[in-house]
Amino acid sequence: MKIERITLHHLRMTLRSPFETSFGRAVTRDSILLEVLSAGLVGYGECVADAEPGYSYETVTTAWHVLRDFIAPAVLGQEINSPADFHQRAAAIRGHKMAKAGFEMAVWDLIGKAQGRCLRELLGGQRRQVAVGVSVGIQPSPEALIETVAGYLAQGYRRIKIKIKPGRDVVETQAVRRAFPLVPLQIDANSAYTLETAQSLRPLDELDLLLIEQPLDEDDLWDHSRLQPHFRTPLCLDESIVSPRHARQAIEMGACRIINIKAGRVGGLSRAVAIHDLCRDKGIPVWCGGMLETGVGRAANLALASLPNFTLPGDISATERYYAADITEQRFTLNVDSTITVPDAPGLGVTLDRSALQQFTLQSLTLP
Ligand code: OSB
Ligand code: MG
C-alpha cells in the first residue's frame, strides 16, 4: 500500500466532567486524529499525546512536529504493507512513541479495510466482549468520591480505579473500601511518590486491592523493584513500561507483578501485542489502559483487550463516561455484565462523524 496523503487534525474535546490526577486537572482533552490515504482507502489513527506533558513528555505539539517533519517524510510515497514496514521506516526516529503509535494505528486500519478483516482478528484477539472498569479522578472530598463511585457502580461498572496523590490517598481509599467492601478496586498514583514517601501507602495493603499502579517515577524500574517486597498487593506499571524490553526487565527484577498496556505509550499496537505475548509467557497478567481516547482510539483499545492474556478489566469505559459528543458515528455503551463489545467491521470498525470532527478541530494539515 503506497502512502499517498496524510491529514492531521488537532482536536480539543470537552470532558463530561473534569478529570484530576496527581499531575493535574483536565477539563478538555486534546489529541491528534490522523487520516492516511492509500489506494482509495482511508485509515484512521489517534495520537494520544495530550496538550500538556503531565503523563508523558510528548505533547500534541511535539507529536505534530514529529509527524509532520519526520514520520510523514519517511512514509509518503513509500510502500507500507505492514506495521513492521512502518517501524522500519521510522527506525531513525528516536522516542516519540505516541506520534509513531498514531500513524501505526492508521496502518492497521488500512490493512483491515483492504483485507476486509477487523482489527481484533488481525491482532489475534478472541473475545467479542471485553471486561471494563472505570478510572475515577481525584474528587473534592472522600464523600464526593464515594458518591461518584456509587454513580458508576449504579451504571454497571464492576471494577473501580481511583486516582491518588500524596495527601489524598489512604483516607480516600479506605473510605471507598468501607463503603463498597466487595468491589474490585485498584489505585493509580501516576508517579507521585518516592521509595520513601510510598511507605505511607502501607495501610492500603490491608484493603484487598487488585493492584497499585505506578507509584514511583516513570524512569525508575529499580526503585519499584525495591518497593514491591514491602507490599502484598501487586504493583502494576504503566508509565515505566515503554517497550517490550522494559517489560522484560521489569518482570526480571520484580518491579511489578502486573502490567498496564497502552499502545500509545509503547509505540503502537504491534509492540503492545509483543508485551502481551511476553507477559503471557512469563505468567504476568495484563490489562488495557486508557488515555481518555476518542471513539477511534477506543475502538483500537477494545480490539487489543480482546487478546487472551488481558485478564483484568481495562480502563475502557463507555463513550458517555468521557464525552457528550464524539468524533465517531459509533458510541460505545456498557453491557449489563460490565463489558463493551469489540467492533467487528473491517479495520478499527469506526466511521467519522464529519460535523463533530469539524466542531472539535482547532487546526488541520494535509501532506504533501
Ligand atoms: O494513568 O491510566 C492513566 C488518563 C490519562 C492519562 C493517564 C491515565 C489516564 C486514566 C484514564 O487513568 C483511563 C481512561 O479511562 O481512559
Ligand atoms: Mg495509569
mmCIF file of C-alpha atoms in Angstrom, residues 43-346:
data_model
loop_
_atom_site.group_PDB
_atom_site.id
_atom_site.type_symbol
_atom_site.label_atom_id
_atom_site.label_comp_id
_atom_site.label_asym_id
_atom_site.label_seq_id
_atom_site.Cartn_x
_atom_site.Cartn_y
_atom_site.Cartn_z
ATOM 1 C CA GLY A 43 -7.029 4.669 7.578
ATOM 2 C CA TYR A 44 -7.705 6.472 10.856
ATOM 3 C CA GLY A 45 -5.257 6.804 13.698
ATOM 4 C CA GLU A 46 -5.300 8.562 17.049
ATOM 5 C CA CYS A 47 -2.216 10.009 18.681
ATOM 6 C CA VAL A 48 -2.866 10.085 22.437
ATOM 7 C CA ALA A 49 -0.349 12.793 23.349
ATOM 8 C CA ASP A 50 -2.138 15.474 25.379
ATOM 9 C CA ALA A 51 -1.870 19.268 25.402
ATOM 10 C CA GLU A 52 0.454 19.185 28.416
ATOM 11 C CA PRO A 53 3.427 16.927 29.251
ATOM 12 C CA GLY A 54 1.937 15.705 32.574
ATOM 13 C CA TYR A 55 1.664 11.977 31.857
ATOM 14 C CA SER A 56 4.395 11.811 29.207
ATOM 15 C CA TYR A 57 6.997 14.185 27.772
ATOM 16 C CA GLU A 58 5.093 14.050 24.476
ATOM 17 C CA THR A 59 2.506 16.726 23.752
ATOM 18 C CA VAL A 60 0.222 17.437 20.825
ATOM 19 C CA THR A 61 2.800 19.985 19.686
ATOM 20 C CA THR A 62 5.790 17.620 19.814
ATOM 21 C CA ALA A 63 3.777 14.857 18.130
ATOM 22 C CA TRP A 64 2.574 17.247 15.422
ATOM 23 C CA HIS A 65 6.201 18.275 14.788
ATOM 24 C CA VAL A 66 7.447 14.676 14.659
ATOM 25 C CA LEU A 67 4.559 13.519 12.460
ATOM 26 C CA ARG A 68 4.902 16.448 10.038
ATOM 27 C CA ASP A 69 8.686 16.753 9.887
ATOM 28 C CA PHE A 70 9.925 13.179 10.357
ATOM 29 C CA ILE A 71 7.259 10.479 10.116
ATOM 30 C CA ALA A 72 5.399 11.875 7.083
ATOM 31 C CA PRO A 73 8.597 12.356 5.020
ATOM 32 C CA ALA A 74 9.673 8.801 5.934
ATOM 33 C CA VAL A 75 6.446 7.209 4.687
ATOM 34 C CA LEU A 76 4.928 9.412 1.957
ATOM 35 C CA GLY A 77 5.216 7.737 -1.425
ATOM 36 C CA GLN A 78 6.523 4.549 0.203
ATOM 37 C CA GLU A 79 5.071 1.045 0.113
ATOM 38 C CA ILE A 80 3.941 0.230 3.658
ATOM 39 C CA ASN A 81 2.334 -3.202 3.726
ATOM 40 C CA SER A 82 2.591 -3.974 7.411
ATOM 41 C CA PRO A 83 3.201 -2.309 10.778
ATOM 42 C CA ALA A 84 6.707 -3.800 10.590
ATOM 43 C CA ASP A 85 7.328 -1.904 7.320
ATOM 44 C CA PHE A 86 6.312 1.279 9.098
ATOM 45 C CA HIS A 87 8.576 0.654 12.092
ATOM 46 C CA GLN A 88 11.482 0.015 9.737
ATOM 47 C CA ARG A 89 10.811 3.349 8.012
ATOM 48 C CA ALA A 90 10.563 5.110 11.383
ATOM 49 C CA ALA A 91 13.584 3.397 12.945
ATOM 50 C CA ALA A 92 15.765 6.504 12.666
ATOM 51 C CA ILE A 93 13.330 8.478 14.837
ATOM 52 C CA ARG A 94 14.184 8.009 18.490
ATOM 53 C CA GLY A 95 11.411 8.038 21.114
ATOM 54 C CA HIS A 96 8.166 9.906 20.337
ATOM 55 C CA LYS A 97 6.209 6.685 20.703
ATOM 56 C CA MET A 98 2.790 8.310 20.825
ATOM 57 C CA ALA A 99 3.457 10.015 17.487
ATOM 58 C CA LYS A 100 4.560 6.702 15.975
ATOM 59 C CA ALA A 101 1.640 4.798 17.507
ATOM 60 C CA GLY A 102 -0.793 7.292 15.966
ATOM 61 C CA PHE A 103 0.487 6.582 12.475
ATOM 62 C CA GLU A 104 0.802 2.834 13.115
ATOM 63 C CA MET A 105 -2.892 2.700 14.121
ATOM 64 C CA ALA A 106 -3.824 4.153 10.719
ATOM 65 C CA VAL A 107 -1.697 1.457 9.023
ATOM 66 C CA TRP A 108 -3.616 -1.259 10.926
ATOM 67 C CA ASP A 109 -6.913 0.357 9.929
ATOM 68 C CA LEU A 110 -5.833 0.446 6.258
ATOM 69 C CA ILE A 111 -4.732 -3.203 6.324
ATOM 70 C CA GLY A 112 -8.005 -4.270 7.904
ATOM 71 C CA LYS A 113 -10.049 -2.300 5.379
ATOM 72 C CA ALA A 114 -8.001 -3.669 2.445
ATOM 73 C CA GLN A 115 -8.419 -7.269 3.669
ATOM 74 C CA GLY A 116 -11.977 -6.927 4.967
ATOM 75 C CA ARG A 117 -10.867 -8.060 8.428
ATOM 76 C CA CYS A 118 -11.485 -6.398 11.775
ATOM 77 C CA LEU A 119 -8.597 -5.285 13.992
ATOM 78 C CA ARG A 120 -9.454 -7.883 16.643
ATOM 79 C CA GLU A 121 -8.878 -10.608 14.073
ATOM 80 C CA LEU A 122 -5.656 -9.008 12.771
ATOM 81 C CA LEU A 123 -4.246 -8.796 16.309
ATOM 82 C CA GLY A 124 -5.244 -12.347 17.215
ATOM 83 C CA GLY A 125 -7.928 -11.381 19.705
ATOM 84 C CA GLN A 126 -10.606 -13.885 20.642
ATOM 85 C CA ARG A 127 -13.190 -12.270 22.870
ATOM 86 C CA ARG A 128 -16.162 -10.453 21.322
ATOM 87 C CA GLN A 129 -16.753 -8.557 24.569
ATOM 88 C CA VAL A 130 -14.092 -7.234 26.908
ATOM 89 C CA ALA A 131 -14.415 -6.632 30.658
ATOM 90 C CA VAL A 132 -14.054 -2.975 31.555
ATOM 91 C CA GLY A 133 -13.909 -0.717 34.585
ATOM 92 C CA VAL A 134 -13.836 2.994 35.209
ATOM 93 C CA SER A 135 -10.976 5.282 36.229
ATOM 94 C CA VAL A 136 -12.192 7.851 38.740
ATOM 95 C CA GLY A 137 -10.306 11.128 39.085
ATOM 96 C CA ILE A 138 -9.390 12.776 42.389
ATOM 97 C CA GLN A 139 -12.560 14.249 43.906
ATOM 98 C CA PRO A 140 -13.036 17.280 46.195
ATOM 99 C CA SER A 141 -13.640 15.106 49.305
ATOM 100 C CA PRO A 142 -13.947 11.455 50.374
ATOM 101 C CA GLU A 143 -17.734 11.916 50.456
ATOM 102 C CA ALA A 144 -17.752 13.204 46.876
ATOM 103 C CA LEU A 145 -15.532 10.295 45.853
ATOM 104 C CA ILE A 146 -17.928 7.745 47.367
ATOM 105 C CA GLU A 147 -20.838 9.423 45.619
ATOM 106 C CA THR A 148 -19.015 9.388 42.269
ATOM 107 C CA VAL A 149 -18.038 5.732 42.678
ATOM 108 C CA ALA A 150 -21.621 4.857 43.660
ATOM 109 C CA GLY A 151 -22.813 6.541 40.456
ATOM 110 C CA TYR A 152 -20.513 4.423 38.288
ATOM 111 C CA LEU A 153 -21.462 1.226 40.140
ATOM 112 C CA ALA A 154 -25.104 2.091 39.525
ATOM 113 C CA GLN A 155 -24.306 2.393 35.817
ATOM 114 C CA GLY A 156 -22.981 -1.170 35.906
ATOM 115 C CA TYR A 157 -19.194 -0.795 36.154
ATOM 116 C CA ARG A 158 -17.846 -3.678 38.208
ATOM 117 C CA ARG A 159 -14.244 -2.528 38.644
ATOM 118 C CA ILE A 160 -13.204 0.806 40.058
ATOM 119 C CA LYS A 161 -9.849 2.552 39.823
ATOM 120 C CA ILE A 162 -9.236 5.643 41.873
ATOM 121 C CA LYS A 163 -6.552 8.223 41.272
ATOM 122 C CA ILE A 164 -4.449 9.136 44.289
ATOM 123 C CA LYS A 165 -1.741 11.654 45.155
ATOM 124 C CA PRO A 166 0.168 12.395 48.382
ATOM 125 C CA GLY A 167 -2.288 13.612 50.999
ATOM 126 C CA ARG A 168 -5.258 12.314 49.001
ATOM 127 C CA ASP A 169 -4.629 8.614 49.256
ATOM 128 C CA VAL A 170 -5.078 6.467 52.370
ATOM 129 C CA VAL A 171 -8.180 8.133 53.826
ATOM 130 C CA GLU A 172 -9.880 8.278 50.427
ATOM 131 C CA THR A 173 -9.134 4.670 49.506
ATOM 132 C CA GLN A 174 -10.161 3.404 52.943
ATOM 133 C CA ALA A 175 -13.424 5.337 52.646
ATOM 134 C CA VAL A 176 -14.226 3.745 49.289
ATOM 135 C CA ARG A 177 -13.347 0.277 50.574
ATOM 136 C CA ARG A 178 -15.558 0.779 53.642
ATOM 137 C CA ALA A 179 -18.477 1.936 51.500
ATOM 138 C CA PHE A 180 -18.027 -0.874 48.943
ATOM 139 C CA PRO A 181 -16.412 -3.829 50.759
ATOM 140 C CA LEU A 182 -16.516 -6.238 47.827
ATOM 141 C CA VAL A 183 -15.934 -4.107 44.762
ATOM 142 C CA PRO A 184 -12.806 -4.942 42.732
ATOM 143 C CA LEU A 185 -10.734 -1.841 43.484
ATOM 144 C CA GLN A 186 -7.357 -0.520 42.390
ATOM 145 C CA ILE A 187 -5.452 2.761 42.706
ATOM 146 C CA ASP A 188 -3.216 4.805 40.388
ATOM 147 C CA ALA A 189 -0.587 7.264 41.663
ATOM 148 C CA ASN A 190 0.843 8.387 38.290
ATOM 149 C CA SER A 191 4.395 8.571 39.666
ATOM 150 C CA ALA A 192 3.627 10.878 42.597
ATOM 151 C CA TYR A 193 5.706 9.085 45.271
ATOM 152 C CA THR A 194 9.297 8.196 46.070
ATOM 153 C CA LEU A 195 10.598 4.975 47.581
ATOM 154 C CA GLU A 196 10.475 6.759 50.953
ATOM 155 C CA THR A 197 7.096 8.544 50.711
ATOM 156 C CA ALA A 198 5.419 5.434 49.264
ATOM 157 C CA GLN A 199 5.810 3.810 52.696
ATOM 158 C CA SER A 200 2.837 5.967 53.748
ATOM 159 C CA LEU A 201 0.698 3.765 51.468
ATOM 160 C CA ARG A 202 1.315 0.670 53.621
ATOM 161 C CA PRO A 203 -2.172 0.781 55.258
ATOM 162 C CA LEU A 204 -3.640 0.249 51.783
ATOM 163 C CA ASP A 205 -2.070 -3.198 51.754
ATOM 164 C CA GLU A 206 -4.906 -4.316 54.066
ATOM 165 C CA LEU A 207 -7.694 -3.316 51.652
ATOM 166 C CA ASP A 208 -7.529 -6.243 49.238
ATOM 167 C CA LEU A 209 -6.765 -4.002 46.257
ATOM 168 C CA LEU A 210 -6.291 -5.604 42.840
ATOM 169 C CA LEU A 211 -3.118 -3.593 42.301
ATOM 170 C CA ILE A 212 -1.259 -0.349 42.982
ATOM 171 C CA GLU A 213 -0.422 1.400 39.699
ATOM 172 C CA GLN A 214 2.778 3.369 39.055
ATOM 173 C CA PRO A 215 3.652 4.741 42.484
ATOM 174 C CA LEU A 216 7.183 5.910 41.529
ATOM 175 C CA ASP A 217 8.856 7.810 38.701
ATOM 176 C CA GLU A 218 8.408 6.765 35.108
ATOM 177 C CA ASP A 219 12.149 6.226 34.628
ATOM 178 C CA ASP A 220 12.549 4.226 37.821
ATOM 179 C CA LEU A 221 12.214 0.481 37.387
ATOM 180 C CA TRP A 222 14.818 -0.167 40.071
ATOM 181 C CA ASP A 223 13.083 1.540 42.986
ATOM 182 C CA HIS A 224 9.825 -0.162 42.032
ATOM 183 C CA SER A 225 11.683 -3.460 42.445
ATOM 184 C CA ARG A 226 12.753 -2.298 45.915
ATOM 185 C CA LEU A 227 9.229 -1.159 46.807
ATOM 186 C CA GLN A 228 7.321 -4.302 45.717
ATOM 187 C CA PRO A 229 8.621 -6.511 48.593
ATOM 188 C CA HIS A 230 7.068 -4.064 51.105
ATOM 189 C CA PHE A 231 3.572 -4.820 49.719
ATOM 190 C CA ARG A 232 1.462 -7.946 49.377
ATOM 191 C CA THR A 233 -0.626 -6.040 46.819
ATOM 192 C CA PRO A 234 0.824 -6.376 43.310
ATOM 193 C CA LEU A 235 2.471 -3.283 41.890
ATOM 194 C CA CYS A 236 1.420 -2.566 38.307
ATOM 195 C CA LEU A 237 3.499 -0.423 35.978
ATOM 196 C CA ASP A 238 2.049 1.997 33.439
ATOM 197 C CA GLU A 239 4.386 4.951 32.611
ATOM 198 C CA SER A 240 7.567 2.905 33.231
ATOM 199 C CA ILE A 241 6.886 0.290 30.551
ATOM 200 C CA VAL A 242 7.784 1.942 27.265
ATOM 201 C CA SER A 243 8.920 -1.129 25.304
ATOM 202 C CA PRO A 244 8.883 -4.931 25.347
ATOM 203 C CA ARG A 245 12.441 -4.733 26.691
ATOM 204 C CA HIS A 246 11.344 -2.613 29.648
ATOM 205 C CA ALA A 247 8.557 -5.098 30.295
ATOM 206 C CA ARG A 248 11.030 -7.986 30.356
ATOM 207 C CA GLN A 249 13.448 -6.122 32.615
ATOM 208 C CA ALA A 250 10.689 -5.007 34.996
ATOM 209 C CA ILE A 251 9.481 -8.597 35.320
ATOM 210 C CA GLU A 252 13.005 -9.967 35.757
ATOM 211 C CA MET A 253 13.845 -7.527 38.552
ATOM 212 C CA GLY A 254 10.469 -7.894 40.262
ATOM 213 C CA ALA A 255 9.492 -4.243 39.724
ATOM 214 C CA CYS A 256 5.850 -5.233 39.158
ATOM 215 C CA ARG A 257 3.560 -8.263 39.062
ATOM 216 C CA ILE A 258 1.020 -6.822 36.607
ATOM 217 C CA ILE A 259 1.409 -4.587 33.542
ATOM 218 C CA ASN A 260 -0.915 -1.921 32.150
ATOM 219 C CA ILE A 261 -0.559 -1.914 28.350
ATOM 220 C CA LYS A 262 -1.225 1.237 26.336
ATOM 221 C CA ALA A 263 -0.364 1.090 22.648
ATOM 222 C CA GLY A 264 0.394 4.827 22.542
ATOM 223 C CA ARG A 265 2.951 4.600 25.339
ATOM 224 C CA VAL A 266 4.870 1.717 23.751
ATOM 225 C CA GLY A 267 4.979 2.918 20.120
ATOM 226 C CA GLY A 268 1.988 1.122 18.686
ATOM 227 C CA LEU A 269 -0.278 -1.887 18.693
ATOM 228 C CA SER A 270 2.392 -4.293 17.407
ATOM 229 C CA ARG A 271 4.605 -3.542 20.432
ATOM 230 C CA ALA A 272 1.558 -3.756 22.687
ATOM 231 C CA VAL A 273 0.904 -7.263 21.352
ATOM 232 C CA ALA A 274 4.593 -8.143 21.858
ATOM 233 C CA ILE A 275 4.347 -7.087 25.527
ATOM 234 C CA HIS A 276 1.120 -9.069 25.868
ATOM 235 C CA ASP A 277 2.853 -12.180 24.483
ATOM 236 C CA LEU A 278 5.910 -11.754 26.687
ATOM 237 C CA CYS A 279 3.761 -11.311 29.802
ATOM 238 C CA ARG A 280 1.662 -14.350 28.856
ATOM 239 C CA ASP A 281 4.832 -16.446 28.603
ATOM 240 C CA LYS A 282 6.070 -15.193 31.978
ATOM 241 C CA GLY A 283 2.722 -15.565 33.784
ATOM 242 C CA ILE A 284 2.201 -11.807 34.256
ATOM 243 C CA PRO A 285 -1.435 -10.626 33.879
ATOM 244 C CA VAL A 286 -2.030 -7.528 31.757
ATOM 245 C CA TRP A 287 -4.881 -5.094 31.237
ATOM 246 C CA CYS A 288 -5.570 -2.356 28.737
ATOM 247 C CA GLY A 289 -5.022 1.178 29.999
ATOM 248 C CA GLY A 290 -6.777 4.221 28.630
ATOM 249 C CA MET A 291 -5.871 7.780 27.685
ATOM 250 C CA LEU A 292 -9.360 9.327 27.521
ATOM 251 C CA GLU A 293 -9.433 8.387 23.842
ATOM 252 C CA THR A 294 -11.955 9.414 21.224
ATOM 253 C CA GLY A 295 -14.011 6.671 19.582
ATOM 254 C CA VAL A 296 -11.092 5.956 17.227
ATOM 255 C CA GLY A 297 -8.598 5.092 19.955
ATOM 256 C CA ARG A 298 -11.316 3.384 21.997
ATOM 257 C CA ALA A 299 -12.007 1.002 19.098
ATOM 258 C CA ALA A 300 -8.296 0.123 18.970
ATOM 259 C CA ASN A 301 -8.193 -0.456 22.749
ATOM 260 C CA LEU A 302 -11.189 -2.801 22.562
ATOM 261 C CA ALA A 303 -9.533 -4.873 19.833
ATOM 262 C CA LEU A 304 -6.291 -5.034 21.813
ATOM 263 C CA ALA A 305 -8.065 -6.019 25.033
ATOM 264 C CA SER A 306 -9.667 -8.977 23.233
ATOM 265 C CA LEU A 307 -6.339 -10.857 23.369
ATOM 266 C CA PRO A 308 -6.311 -13.773 25.833
ATOM 267 C CA ASN A 309 -3.818 -12.505 28.459
ATOM 268 C CA PHE A 310 -5.834 -9.313 29.073
ATOM 269 C CA THR A 311 -7.259 -10.968 32.165
ATOM 270 C CA LEU A 312 -8.026 -7.846 34.234
ATOM 271 C CA PRO A 313 -10.727 -5.292 33.297
ATOM 272 C CA GLY A 314 -9.487 -2.419 31.109
ATOM 273 C CA ASP A 315 -9.748 1.356 31.548
ATOM 274 C CA ILE A 316 -12.067 1.381 28.543
ATOM 275 C CA SER A 317 -15.315 2.946 29.649
ATOM 276 C CA ALA A 318 -18.396 3.803 27.624
ATOM 277 C CA THR A 319 -18.276 6.909 25.412
ATOM 278 C CA GLU A 320 -20.794 8.514 27.772
ATOM 279 C CA ARG A 321 -18.274 8.449 30.644
ATOM 280 C CA TYR A 322 -15.950 10.767 28.695
ATOM 281 C CA TYR A 323 -17.715 12.847 26.055
ATOM 282 C CA ALA A 324 -21.207 14.176 25.366
ATOM 283 C CA ALA A 325 -20.297 14.184 21.652
ATOM 284 C CA ASP A 326 -17.610 12.069 19.985
ATOM 285 C CA ILE A 327 -15.972 12.128 16.534
ATOM 286 C CA THR A 328 -17.090 8.602 15.601
ATOM 287 C CA GLU A 329 -20.580 7.739 14.443
ATOM 288 C CA GLN A 330 -20.409 4.756 16.792
ATOM 289 C CA ARG A 331 -20.856 5.329 20.530
ATOM 290 C CA PHE A 332 -19.625 2.587 22.833
ATOM 291 C CA THR A 333 -22.018 1.500 25.532
ATOM 292 C CA LEU A 334 -21.656 -0.656 28.633
ATOM 293 C CA ASN A 335 -23.248 -4.108 28.513
ATOM 294 C CA VAL A 336 -25.042 -5.359 31.643
ATOM 295 C CA ASP A 337 -22.079 -7.562 32.566
ATOM 296 C CA SER A 338 -19.596 -4.623 32.665
ATOM 297 C CA THR A 339 -18.219 -5.440 29.227
ATOM 298 C CA ILE A 340 -18.036 -3.473 25.991
ATOM 299 C CA THR A 341 -18.497 -5.174 22.631
ATOM 300 C CA VAL A 342 -15.467 -5.161 20.323
ATOM 301 C CA PRO A 343 -16.194 -3.644 16.887
ATOM 302 C CA ASP A 344 -16.216 -6.219 14.079
ATOM 303 C CA ALA A 345 -16.371 -4.118 10.897
ATOM 304 C CA PRO A 346 -13.137 -4.023 8.823
#
